[in-house]
Short mmCIF file of C-alpha atoms and ligand atoms in Angstrom, two decimals:
data_model
loop_
_atom_site.label_atom_id
_atom_site.label_comp_id
_atom_site.label_asym_id
_atom_site.label_seq_id
_atom_site.Cartn_x
_atom_site.Cartn_y
_atom_site.Cartn_z
CA UNK Z 1 37.19 -26.75 -5.76
CA UNK Z 2 39.06 -27.37 -9.02
CA UNK Z 3 40.62 -24.69 -11.24
CA UNK Z 4 41.63 -25.11 -14.87
CA UNK Z 5 42.85 -23.04 -17.77
CA UNK Z 6 41.53 -23.06 -21.33
CA UNK Z 7 42.15 -21.15 -24.50
CA UNK Z 8 38.58 -21.63 -25.76
CA UNK Z 9 36.34 -18.55 -25.78
CA UNK Z 10 34.10 -17.70 -22.89
CA UNK Z 11 30.93 -19.17 -24.49
CA UNK Z 12 32.50 -22.55 -25.19
CA UNK Z 13 33.16 -24.34 -21.85
CA UNK Z 14 30.11 -26.16 -20.50
CA UNK Z 15 29.34 -23.93 -17.58
CA UNK Z 16 26.26 -22.74 -15.70
CA UNK Z 17 27.87 -19.35 -15.14
CA UNK Z 18 29.94 -17.04 -17.28
CA UNK Z 19 31.73 -14.02 -15.83
CA UNK Z 20 32.70 -11.03 -17.94
CA UNK Z 21 33.96 -7.53 -17.07
CA UNK Z 22 32.19 -4.17 -17.31
CA UNK Z 23 33.92 -0.82 -17.11
CA UNK Z 24 32.20 2.23 -15.62
CA UNK Z 25 30.23 4.31 -18.13
CA UNK Z 26 28.70 1.29 -19.86
CA UNK Z 27 31.76 0.00 -21.67
CA UNK Z 28 31.59 -3.74 -22.11
CA UNK Z 29 34.84 -5.61 -21.73
CA UNK Z 30 36.24 -7.49 -24.71
CA UNK Z 31 34.50 -10.74 -23.86
CA UNK Z 32 31.38 -9.06 -22.55
CA UNK Z 33 30.91 -7.59 -26.00
CA UNK Z 34 31.24 -10.98 -27.68
CA UNK Z 35 28.79 -12.50 -25.23
CA UNK Z 36 26.39 -9.63 -25.76
CA UNK Z 37 26.28 -10.41 -29.44
CA UNK Z 38 25.63 -14.13 -28.76
CA UNK Z 39 22.86 -13.18 -26.32
CA UNK Z 40 21.19 -10.83 -28.84
CA UNK Z 41 22.06 -7.68 -26.96
CA UNK Z 42 20.76 -8.76 -23.59
CA UNK Z 43 23.90 -7.75 -21.75
CA UNK Z 44 23.97 -4.27 -23.20
CA UNK Z 45 20.24 -3.87 -22.63
CA UNK Z 46 20.66 -4.56 -18.94
CA UNK Z 47 23.59 -2.16 -18.75
CA UNK Z 48 21.69 0.54 -20.67
CA UNK Z 49 18.77 0.15 -18.33
CA UNK Z 50 21.15 1.26 -15.55
CA UNK Z 51 21.08 -2.04 -13.65
CA UNK Z 52 24.84 -1.94 -13.17
CA UNK Z 53 27.06 1.11 -13.61
CA UNK Z 54 30.38 -0.77 -13.59
CA UNK Z 55 31.74 0.53 -10.26
CA UNK Z 56 34.52 -1.76 -9.09
CA UNK Z 57 33.22 -4.39 -6.69
CA UNK Z 58 29.62 -4.34 -7.97
CA UNK Z 59 28.13 -7.34 -9.78
CA UNK Z 60 24.96 -8.28 -11.61
CA UNK Z 61 23.63 -11.67 -12.44
CA UNK Z 62 21.66 -12.05 -15.67
CA UNK Z 63 19.68 -15.26 -15.44
CA UNK Z 64 20.01 -17.93 -18.15
CA UNK Z 65 17.81 -17.13 -21.16
CA UNK Z 66 16.56 -20.74 -21.35
CA UNK Z 67 16.76 -23.97 -19.39
CA UNK Z 68 20.14 -25.52 -19.76
CA UNK Z 69 21.78 -22.28 -20.92
CA UNK Z 70 24.33 -20.30 -18.87
CA UNK Z 71 23.67 -17.32 -16.62
CA UNK Z 72 25.93 -14.30 -17.07
CA UNK Z 73 27.68 -12.45 -14.26
CA UNK Z 74 28.73 -8.90 -15.00
CA UNK Z 75 31.64 -7.76 -12.88
CA UNK Z 76 32.21 -4.04 -12.38
CA UNK Z 77 35.77 -2.94 -12.99
CA UNK Z 78 35.57 0.83 -12.32
CA UNK Z 79 36.66 3.54 -14.80
CA UNK Z 80 38.74 2.15 -17.66
CA UNK Z 81 41.34 4.95 -17.44
CA UNK Z 82 42.58 3.97 -13.98
CA UNK Z 83 42.00 0.29 -14.28
CA UNK Z 84 44.60 -1.26 -11.94
CA UNK Z 85 45.25 -4.01 -9.38
CA UNK Z 86 43.13 -2.43 -6.67
CA UNK Z 87 39.92 -2.49 -8.75
CA UNK Z 88 40.60 -6.05 -9.87
CA UNK Z 89 41.06 -7.28 -6.31
CA UNK Z 90 37.73 -5.68 -5.39
CA UNK Z 91 36.08 -7.19 -8.46
CA UNK Z 92 37.47 -10.68 -7.79
CA UNK Z 93 36.32 -10.62 -4.22
CA UNK Z 94 32.79 -9.55 -5.20
CA UNK Z 95 32.63 -12.14 -7.98
CA UNK Z 96 33.78 -14.86 -5.64
CA UNK Z 97 31.21 -13.94 -3.00
CA UNK Z 98 28.43 -13.97 -5.55
CA UNK Z 99 29.15 -17.21 -7.31
CA UNK Z 100 30.20 -19.86 -4.80
CA UNK Z 101 26.75 -20.55 -3.45
CA UNK Z 102 24.85 -20.30 -6.79
CA UNK Z 103 23.32 -23.54 -8.14
CA UNK Z 104 25.89 -23.75 -10.99
CA UNK Z 105 28.81 -26.08 -10.33
CA UNK Z 106 30.98 -24.66 -13.07
CA UNK Z 107 31.92 -21.06 -13.90
CA UNK Z 108 33.87 -19.81 -16.90
CA UNK Z 109 35.69 -16.52 -16.34
CA UNK Z 110 36.88 -14.18 -19.12
CA UNK Z 111 40.39 -13.59 -17.75
CA UNK Z 112 41.28 -11.04 -20.46
CA UNK Z 113 38.47 -8.69 -19.32
CA UNK Z 114 39.88 -8.50 -15.80
CA UNK Z 115 43.56 -8.04 -16.60
CA UNK Z 116 44.89 -4.51 -15.99
CA UNK Z 117 47.81 -3.26 -18.12
CA UNK Z 118 50.40 -3.17 -15.33
CA UNK Z 119 49.85 -6.76 -14.22
CA UNK Z 120 50.59 -10.12 -15.85
CA UNK Z 121 48.16 -12.93 -16.30
CA UNK Z 122 49.85 -14.97 -13.55
CA UNK Z 123 49.02 -12.29 -11.04
CA UNK Z 124 45.36 -12.25 -12.11
CA UNK Z 125 45.07 -16.08 -12.04
CA UNK Z 126 46.47 -16.03 -8.49
CA UNK Z 127 44.16 -13.26 -7.45
CA UNK Z 128 41.13 -15.14 -8.78
CA UNK Z 129 42.08 -18.46 -7.29
CA UNK Z 130 42.74 -16.95 -3.84
CA UNK Z 131 39.51 -14.93 -3.91
CA UNK Z 132 37.33 -17.85 -4.98
CA UNK Z 133 39.14 -20.21 -2.66
CA UNK Z 134 38.63 -17.90 0.25
CA UNK Z 135 34.91 -17.41 -0.48
CA UNK Z 136 34.54 -21.21 -0.91
CA UNK Z 137 36.11 -22.13 2.43
CA UNK Z 138 33.85 -23.46 5.19
CA UNK Z 139 34.71 -24.97 8.55
CA UNK Z 140 31.75 -27.30 9.17
CA UNK Z 141 33.25 -30.09 11.26
CA UNK Z 142 30.93 -29.45 14.20
CA UNK Z 143 27.88 -27.92 12.48
CA UNK Z 144 24.58 -29.43 11.47
CA UNK Z 145 23.96 -29.52 7.71
CA UNK Z 146 20.93 -27.17 7.89
CA UNK Z 147 23.11 -24.51 9.45
CA UNK Z 148 25.66 -24.00 6.69
CA UNK Z 149 25.03 -22.65 3.18
CA UNK Z 150 26.61 -25.18 0.93
CA UNK Z 151 29.26 -24.22 -1.62
CA UNK Z 152 27.92 -25.61 -4.87
CA UNK Z 153 30.64 -24.28 -7.17
CA UNK Z 154 33.12 -27.05 -7.92
CA UNK Z 155 34.98 -26.11 -11.05
CA UNK Z 156 36.41 -22.78 -12.19
CA UNK Z 157 37.47 -22.50 -15.80
CA UNK Z 158 39.82 -19.63 -16.61
CA UNK Z 159 39.51 -18.57 -20.25
CA UNK Z 160 42.76 -17.12 -21.55
CA UNK Z 161 44.43 -16.35 -24.90
CA UNK Z 162 47.03 -18.61 -26.59
CA UNK Z 163 49.85 -16.25 -25.50
CA UNK Z 164 48.68 -16.30 -21.90
CA UNK Z 165 48.12 -20.04 -21.63
CA UNK Z 166 51.55 -21.21 -20.42
CA UNK Z 167 51.93 -18.60 -17.70
CA UNK Z 168 48.28 -19.00 -16.64
CA UNK Z 169 48.75 -22.79 -16.29
CA UNK Z 170 51.86 -22.38 -14.12
CA UNK Z 171 50.21 -19.68 -11.95
CA UNK Z 172 47.14 -21.81 -11.58
CA UNK Z 173 48.99 -24.85 -10.38
CA UNK Z 174 50.99 -22.74 -7.91
CA UNK Z 175 47.93 -20.89 -6.62
CA UNK Z 176 46.02 -24.17 -6.12
CA UNK Z 177 48.91 -25.68 -4.09
CA UNK Z 178 49.01 -22.49 -1.96
CA UNK Z 179 45.31 -22.65 -1.51
CA UNK Z 180 45.40 -26.30 -0.42
CA UNK Z 181 48.14 -25.41 2.09
CA UNK Z 182 46.24 -22.40 3.39
CA UNK Z 183 43.06 -24.45 3.79
CA UNK Z 184 44.93 -27.03 5.82
CA UNK Z 185 46.22 -24.21 8.00
CA UNK Z 186 42.73 -22.84 8.43
CA UNK Z 187 41.28 -26.21 9.37
CA UNK Z 188 43.92 -26.75 12.06
CA UNK Z 189 43.50 -23.22 13.32
CA UNK Z 190 39.75 -23.40 13.54
CA UNK Z 191 39.68 -26.78 15.31
CA UNK Z 192 38.78 -26.44 19.04
CA UNK Z 193 41.47 -26.45 21.67
CA UNK Z 194 40.13 -29.57 23.33
CA UNK Z 195 40.90 -31.42 20.14
CA UNK Z 196 44.08 -29.68 19.02
CA UNK Z 197 46.73 -30.18 21.71
CA UNK Z 198 50.47 -30.69 21.26
CA UNK Z 199 50.20 -34.40 20.58
CA UNK Z 200 47.45 -33.74 18.08
CA UNK Z 201 49.84 -31.43 16.14
CA UNK Z 202 52.42 -34.22 16.27
CA UNK Z 203 49.79 -36.57 14.84
CA UNK Z 204 48.98 -34.10 12.07
CA UNK Z 205 52.66 -33.95 11.13
CA UNK Z 206 52.92 -37.78 11.12
CA UNK Z 207 49.82 -37.96 8.97
CA UNK Z 208 51.27 -35.53 6.45
CA UNK Z 209 54.52 -37.49 6.39
CA UNK Z 210 52.49 -40.66 5.72
CA UNK Z 211 51.03 -39.04 2.58
CA UNK Z 212 54.29 -37.90 1.00
CA UNK Z 213 57.31 -39.97 0.24
CA UNK Z 214 59.85 -37.15 0.56
CA UNK Z 215 58.62 -36.14 4.01
CA UNK Z 216 59.85 -37.48 7.29
CA UNK Z 217 58.38 -36.68 10.75
CA UNK Z 218 60.26 -36.65 14.01
CA UNK Z 219 58.48 -36.00 17.36
CA UNK Z 220 60.21 -35.31 20.67
CA UNK Z 221 57.98 -35.97 23.67
CA UNK Z 222 58.37 -34.58 27.18
CA UNK Z 223 60.88 -37.25 28.25
CA UNK Z 224 63.08 -36.53 25.23
CA UNK Z 225 62.73 -32.78 25.79
CA UNK Z 226 63.90 -33.28 29.38
CA UNK Z 227 66.93 -35.32 28.28
CA UNK Z 228 67.71 -32.67 25.64
CA UNK Z 229 67.48 -29.81 28.17
CA UNK Z 230 64.67 -27.92 26.40
CA UNK Z 231 63.64 -26.42 29.72
CA UNK Z 232 61.98 -23.39 28.24
CA UNK Z 233 59.49 -25.49 26.24
CA UNK Z 234 58.95 -27.70 29.30
CA UNK Z 235 58.36 -24.70 31.61
CA UNK Z 236 55.55 -23.38 29.41
CA UNK Z 237 53.88 -26.81 29.22
CA UNK Z 238 54.28 -27.85 32.88
CA UNK Z 239 50.94 -26.47 33.94
CA UNK Z 240 49.01 -28.53 31.44
CA UNK Z 241 47.71 -32.07 31.40
CA UNK Z 242 48.82 -32.25 27.79
CA UNK Z 243 52.63 -32.37 27.63
CA UNK Z 244 54.64 -30.39 25.10
CA UNK Z 245 56.04 -31.64 21.78
CA UNK Z 246 58.82 -30.57 19.50
CA UNK Z 247 58.13 -31.71 15.95
CA UNK Z 248 60.23 -31.75 12.76
CA UNK Z 249 58.96 -32.44 9.28
CA UNK Z 250 61.89 -32.85 6.91
CA UNK Z 251 61.19 -32.51 3.21
CA UNK Z 252 64.00 -33.64 0.96
CA UNK Z 253 63.53 -32.20 -2.55
CA UNK Z 254 67.25 -31.54 -3.19
CA UNK Z 255 70.57 -33.24 -2.66
CA UNK Z 256 71.72 -34.28 0.83
CA UNK Z 257 74.42 -31.62 1.04
CA UNK Z 258 72.11 -28.76 0.18
CA UNK Z 259 71.46 -26.69 3.32
CA UNK Z 260 67.79 -26.62 4.27
CA UNK Z 261 65.47 -23.69 4.78
CA UNK Z 262 63.95 -24.13 8.24
CA UNK Z 263 60.50 -22.83 9.28
CA UNK Z 264 59.67 -22.77 12.95
CA UNK Z 265 56.07 -22.35 14.08
CA UNK Z 266 54.74 -21.31 17.46
CA UNK Z 267 52.22 -23.97 18.53
CA UNK Z 268 50.60 -22.88 21.77
CA UNK Z 269 47.41 -24.89 21.42
CA UNK Z 270 45.74 -22.68 24.03
CA UNK Z 271 47.14 -19.60 25.71
CA UNK Z 272 45.37 -18.77 28.99
CA UNK Z 273 48.39 -16.62 29.94
CA UNK Z 274 49.26 -19.15 32.67
CA UNK Z 275 49.60 -17.74 36.19
CA UNK Z 276 49.72 -14.27 34.58
CA UNK Z 277 46.21 -15.10 33.56
CA UNK Z 278 44.60 -13.30 30.60
CA UNK Z 279 41.30 -11.44 31.02
CA UNK Z 280 38.26 -13.49 30.06
CA UNK Z 281 37.08 -11.50 27.04
CA UNK Z 282 37.60 -13.32 23.75
CA UNK Z 283 39.92 -15.79 25.44
CA UNK Z 284 38.49 -18.48 23.11
CA UNK Z 285 40.49 -16.83 20.37
CA UNK Z 286 43.64 -18.02 22.08
CA UNK Z 287 43.01 -21.36 20.40
CA UNK Z 288 44.58 -19.57 17.44
CA UNK Z 289 47.84 -19.28 19.25
CA UNK Z 290 49.00 -22.31 17.29
CA UNK Z 291 48.54 -20.59 13.93
CA UNK Z 292 52.36 -20.33 13.42
CA UNK Z 293 52.52 -24.10 13.74
CA UNK Z 294 49.46 -24.52 11.47
CA UNK Z 295 51.18 -22.26 8.93
CA UNK Z 296 54.25 -24.51 8.95
CA UNK Z 297 52.08 -27.59 8.30
CA UNK Z 298 50.20 -25.72 5.55
CA UNK Z 299 53.40 -24.62 3.86
CA UNK Z 300 54.76 -28.18 3.97
CA UNK Z 301 51.57 -29.43 2.32
CA UNK Z 302 52.09 -26.95 -0.51
CA UNK Z 303 55.82 -27.69 -0.77
CA UNK Z 304 55.00 -31.40 -1.31
CA UNK Z 305 52.28 -30.68 -3.83
CA UNK Z 306 54.64 -28.39 -5.80
CA UNK Z 307 57.52 -30.93 -5.53
CA UNK Z 308 59.91 -28.09 -4.89
CA UNK Z 309 63.58 -28.89 -5.62
CA UNK Z 310 64.63 -27.66 -2.17
CA UNK Z 311 65.28 -29.02 1.27
CA UNK Z 312 62.78 -27.56 3.69
CA UNK Z 313 62.31 -28.44 7.34
CA UNK Z 314 59.10 -27.53 9.13
CA UNK Z 315 59.45 -27.38 12.88
CA UNK Z 316 56.58 -27.02 15.36
CA UNK Z 317 57.23 -26.15 19.00
CA UNK Z 318 54.08 -26.90 20.88
CA UNK Z 319 52.72 -26.61 24.41
CA UNK Z 320 49.52 -25.61 26.19
CA UNK Z 321 49.87 -22.59 28.49
CA UNK Z 322 47.67 -23.32 31.56
CA UNK Z 323 47.52 -22.08 35.15
CA UNK Z 324 47.86 -24.95 37.57
CA UNK Z 325 49.58 -26.03 40.77
CA UNK Z 326 52.54 -27.19 38.78
CA UNK Z 327 52.58 -24.24 36.37
CA UNK Z 328 55.63 -21.95 36.17
CA UNK Z 329 55.27 -18.63 38.00
CA UNK Z 330 56.56 -15.10 37.58
CA UNK Z 331 59.97 -15.04 39.15
CA UNK Z 332 60.97 -18.55 38.09
CA UNK Z 333 64.38 -18.78 36.43
CA UNK Z 334 65.04 -21.44 33.81
CA UNK Z 335 68.12 -22.57 31.93
CA UNK Z 336 67.26 -22.74 28.21
CA UNK Z 337 68.62 -25.26 25.75
CA UNK Z 338 71.21 -22.68 24.69
CA UNK Z 339 72.51 -22.43 28.26
CA UNK Z 340 71.35 -18.87 28.63
CA UNK Z 341 69.14 -18.26 31.73
CA UNK Z 342 65.77 -16.54 31.58
CA UNK Z 343 63.83 -14.96 34.42
CA UNK Z 344 60.14 -15.46 33.63
CA UNK Z 345 58.57 -12.16 34.71
CA UNK Z 346 55.28 -12.82 32.90
CA UNK Z 347 54.03 -16.33 32.11
CA UNK Z 348 51.91 -14.87 29.32
CA UNK Z 349 55.06 -14.17 27.31
CA UNK Z 350 55.31 -17.85 26.63
CA UNK Z 351 55.66 -17.89 22.83
CA UNK Z 352 59.23 -16.65 22.93
CA UNK Z 353 60.02 -19.42 25.44
CA UNK Z 354 58.84 -22.28 23.31
CA UNK Z 355 60.55 -20.64 20.34
CA UNK Z 356 63.91 -19.98 21.93
CA UNK Z 357 64.65 -23.69 22.56
CA UNK Z 358 63.41 -24.59 19.07
CA UNK Z 359 65.72 -21.93 17.56
CA UNK Z 360 68.67 -23.49 19.41
CA UNK Z 361 67.61 -27.02 18.41
CA UNK Z 362 67.50 -26.25 14.69
CA UNK Z 363 71.19 -25.31 14.68
CA UNK Z 364 71.70 -29.09 14.16
CA UNK Z 365 70.26 -28.85 10.64
CA UNK Z 366 72.95 -26.31 9.55
CA UNK Z 367 70.24 -24.18 7.93
CA UNK Z 368 70.61 -21.86 4.99
CA UNK Z 369 68.01 -19.67 6.64
CA UNK Z 370 65.54 -19.91 9.51
CA UNK Z 371 62.17 -18.25 9.58
CA UNK Z 372 59.97 -18.39 12.64
CA UNK Z 373 56.25 -17.68 12.45
CA UNK Z 374 54.37 -16.80 15.61
CA UNK Z 375 51.23 -15.09 16.95
CA UNK Z 376 53.70 -13.51 19.34
CA UNK Z 377 52.52 -10.13 20.59
CA UNK Z 378 49.34 -8.18 21.04
CA UNK Z 379 51.54 -5.14 20.40
CA UNK Z 380 51.87 -6.18 16.76
CA UNK Z 381 48.10 -5.63 16.35
CA UNK Z 382 48.51 -2.15 17.85
CA UNK Z 383 51.36 -1.38 15.41
CA UNK Z 384 50.07 -2.86 12.14
CA UNK Z 385 46.43 -3.80 12.79
CA UNK Z 386 45.05 -6.66 10.73
CA UNK Z 387 46.75 -5.97 7.39
CA UNK Z 388 50.39 -7.03 7.71
CA UNK Z 389 52.67 -9.41 9.50
CA UNK Z 390 55.64 -7.72 11.21
CA UNK Z 391 58.94 -8.94 9.92
CA UNK Z 392 62.27 -8.56 11.70
CA UNK Z 393 65.56 -10.37 11.39
CA UNK Z 394 69.36 -10.36 11.41
CA UNK Z 395 69.79 -10.57 7.65
CA UNK Z 396 68.56 -7.77 5.37
CA UNK Z 397 68.38 -9.85 2.20
CA UNK Z 398 66.15 -12.41 3.91
CA UNK Z 399 63.88 -9.77 5.33
CA UNK Z 400 63.54 -8.01 1.95
CA UNK Z 401 62.78 -11.31 0.19
CA UNK Z 402 60.01 -12.06 2.63
CA UNK Z 403 58.61 -8.57 2.14
CA UNK Z 404 58.69 -8.98 -1.63
CA UNK Z 405 56.98 -12.40 -1.42
CA UNK Z 406 54.31 -10.80 0.77
CA UNK Z 407 53.65 -8.01 -1.79
CA UNK Z 408 53.48 -10.45 -4.69
CA UNK Z 409 50.75 -12.50 -2.99
CA UNK Z 410 49.05 -9.59 -1.25
CA UNK Z 411 49.87 -11.39 2.00
CA UNK Z 412 51.88 -8.42 3.11
CA UNK Z 413 54.65 -8.02 5.71
CA UNK Z 414 56.16 -4.85 7.08
CA UNK Z 415 59.56 -4.46 8.63
CA UNK Z 416 60.16 -3.23 12.16
CA UNK Z 417 63.70 -2.30 13.37
CA UNK Z 418 65.79 -4.68 15.44
CA UNK Z 419 68.21 -2.09 16.77
CA UNK Z 420 70.59 -2.98 19.60
CA UNK Z 421 69.22 -0.26 21.85
CA UNK Z 422 66.00 -2.23 22.26
CA UNK Z 423 67.88 -5.18 23.74
CA UNK Z 424 68.44 -3.20 26.92
CA UNK Z 425 64.77 -3.53 27.80
CA UNK Z 426 65.33 -7.24 28.43
CA UNK Z 427 67.69 -6.78 31.36
CA UNK Z 428 67.03 -8.95 34.39
CA UNK Z 429 68.54 -8.42 37.83
CA UNK Z 430 68.77 -12.19 38.40
CA UNK Z 431 69.25 -13.99 35.07
CA UNK Z 432 70.88 -13.43 31.67
CA UNK Z 433 67.62 -11.85 30.50
CA UNK Z 434 63.93 -11.38 31.34
CA UNK Z 435 61.20 -12.71 29.15
CA UNK Z 436 59.48 -9.34 28.82
CA UNK Z 437 60.70 -5.87 27.87
CA UNK Z 438 57.99 -3.58 29.16
CA UNK Z 439 55.20 -1.83 27.19
CA UNK Z 440 57.18 0.17 24.65
CA UNK Z 441 57.90 -1.56 21.34
CA UNK Z 442 56.58 -4.92 22.52
CA UNK Z 443 56.85 -6.59 19.11
CA UNK Z 444 60.45 -5.50 18.76
CA UNK Z 445 61.54 -6.55 22.27
CA UNK Z 446 59.96 -10.01 21.64
CA UNK Z 447 62.05 -10.29 18.47
CA UNK Z 448 65.13 -9.07 20.39
CA UNK Z 449 64.59 -11.93 22.83
CA UNK Z 450 64.42 -14.42 19.93
CA UNK Z 451 67.51 -12.90 18.23
CA UNK Z 452 69.65 -14.06 21.12
CA UNK Z 453 68.96 -17.60 20.20
CA UNK Z 454 69.39 -17.16 16.44
CA UNK Z 455 72.90 -15.79 16.19
CA UNK Z 456 74.39 -18.74 14.34
CA UNK Z 457 72.40 -18.44 11.13
CA UNK Z 458 70.42 -16.07 8.86
CA UNK Z 459 67.15 -15.56 10.62
CA UNK Z 460 63.86 -13.74 10.23
CA UNK Z 461 60.79 -13.60 12.46
CA UNK Z 462 57.17 -13.09 11.30
CA UNK Z 463 54.78 -11.86 14.00
CA UNK Z 464 51.39 -12.90 12.69
CA UNK Z 465 49.29 -11.88 15.70
CA UNK Z 466 47.18 -9.45 13.61
CA UNK Z 467 46.64 -11.54 10.45
CA UNK Z 468 46.38 -15.22 11.37
CA UNK Z 469 42.67 -15.04 12.18
CA UNK Z 470 39.64 -12.75 12.02
CA UNK Z 471 37.51 -11.87 15.01
CA UNK Z 472 33.83 -10.93 15.21
CA UNK Z 473 31.14 -12.12 12.88
CA UNK Z 474 33.66 -13.62 10.43
CA UNK Z 475 35.67 -15.27 13.14
CA UNK Z 476 38.04 -17.81 11.61
CA UNK Z 477 41.57 -18.62 10.58
CA UNK Z 478 42.78 -16.81 7.45
CA UNK Z 479 45.45 -19.23 6.26
CA UNK Z 480 47.99 -16.42 6.19
CA UNK Z 481 50.96 -16.21 5.84
CA UNK Z 482 51.04 -19.45 3.81
CA UNK Z 483 50.91 -17.51 0.49
CA UNK Z 484 53.84 -15.30 1.52
CA UNK Z 485 56.01 -18.25 2.62
CA UNK Z 486 55.26 -20.49 -0.33
CA UNK Z 487 55.99 -17.58 -2.71
CA UNK Z 488 59.27 -17.02 -0.86
CA UNK Z 489 60.20 -20.70 -1.43
CA UNK Z 490 59.17 -20.53 -5.10
CA UNK Z 491 61.39 -17.47 -5.51
CA UNK Z 492 64.30 -19.45 -4.12
CA UNK Z 493 64.05 -21.84 -6.99
CA UNK Z 494 63.34 -19.19 -9.63
CA UNK Z 495 59.74 -20.15 -10.27
N1 LIG P 501 49.60 -15.18 22.12
C1 LIG P 501 49.83 -13.96 22.76
C2 LIG P 501 49.87 -12.76 21.82
C3 LIG P 501 48.50 -12.38 21.23
C4 LIG P 501 47.57 -11.77 22.02
C5 LIG P 501 48.28 -12.55 19.89
C6 LIG P 501 46.36 -11.39 21.46
C7 LIG P 501 47.08 -12.19 19.35
C8 LIG P 501 46.12 -11.62 20.12
C9 LIG P 501 51.18 -13.96 23.49
O1 LIG P 501 51.53 -15.17 24.03
C10 LIG P 501 51.05 -12.98 24.62
O2 LIG P 501 50.27 -13.21 25.49
N2 LIG P 501 51.88 -11.91 24.56
C11 LIG P 501 51.86 -10.91 25.57
C12 LIG P 501 53.26 -10.54 25.87
C13 LIG P 501 53.41 -9.64 27.02
C14 LIG P 501 53.14 -10.38 28.29
C15 LIG P 501 54.83 -9.12 27.09
C16 LIG P 501 51.06 -9.73 24.99
O3 LIG P 501 51.15 -9.43 23.82
O4 LIG P 501 50.31 -9.15 25.74
MN1 LIG P 502 50.71 -15.44 26.01
ZN1 LIG P 503 50.78 -16.82 23.17
#
């Protein structure tokens, strides 16, 4: 899918579809009115006939008046007096769903019609690009052609005014890069766990590095992890035929002495729970337990495309959590890379184990900030459902910046407290700490565990268990929180 911005009026671009807005109570939007005139009143006739009342999220397609002419899509925007972001999001989603599978390969959209007073054009362009990009995403790698409805829409033309053009162009380029990154994340997440194993993630990182000059990939295999002393990562992976990997993708967009922002992604390519085996229901979805890692790779894709003047390091800590004769067991005590000992009381709390060694390892980069991204706890879904990531950290400014980036992209995050009192739940009788903190506040105690390995730098943790993928009929990776993270990085360079 390609997106572009133009200052020509809605009826000028060569397009099979034209989308214009309609307010409730039969008020045509600015461009709808213009188009109505050009179409000899056909638009207003249809509206007068009561075919569409303009409720936000409703749409109506008026077929092309003649062969070779364009069809018109009317998009309901709700009542004009409380026209705001919420209605526009609904409208964009409905529009996107209607148009991607139509025969037309180009659509022109009257951006001005859809722009509420309180928002800027950049916001609207981003909302449109994300909505159409989302509706146009398919994962078809393993499906026969007859089985998938093809996306025929290829080109989206955003019609704006002269004054809006510069901002719209910038927003469009940014949103496209974010979309490309998120789609990469979705592809990796949706791929089956017999294909995506730790070495496959390493290969994906190498491939990315091969495509971009400013990117360098480093992969530590099991031998190197042993030499290093990354025993927590090794413990999680020791029950699997596919050994763990620790991967770094270093992007150099700024001077050598500029401290990097480090992203660390949990890459459990399949989480059976290990000896603390998970129940069978929906266990297939534990292929998505590498979505933190996939997010890191998606963000790095976008960073390269945007040529950000920053140093960013994407780290993936990857293992497969399997039950086996060699697997670690409840009661095992390991010495982590940091030197701290951990009593593994539940082998299903494996994410924090692969992360803790990675968090120690990244000290070597002398980071400006470290953000880890992980499908870490089921408790996060209980707390926040499927709307928001949980964000926790040791630096308030960092946490607030991430929240703000989430709001700006509607890829929202919500803060949970990381108070000292919660640390007590991690006490072990036999080691420096246990790897679980009991039922209460499971997302917080998981972050408490991580915090003990992140004391040497500014750090924040995103628990994405509730948002990284959808279950049920629409099962699939969402590509979140790529928008949040790329927005955060753009904010760092004032874009
Ligand atoms: N990957 C899971 C968390 C998860 C479960 C995410 C379901 C999304 C949906 C993680 O490794 C895990 O199993 N966590 C345990 C921790 C517990 C043993 C303390 C959990 O949340 O049950
Ligand atoms: Mn687990
Ligand atoms: Zn897990």
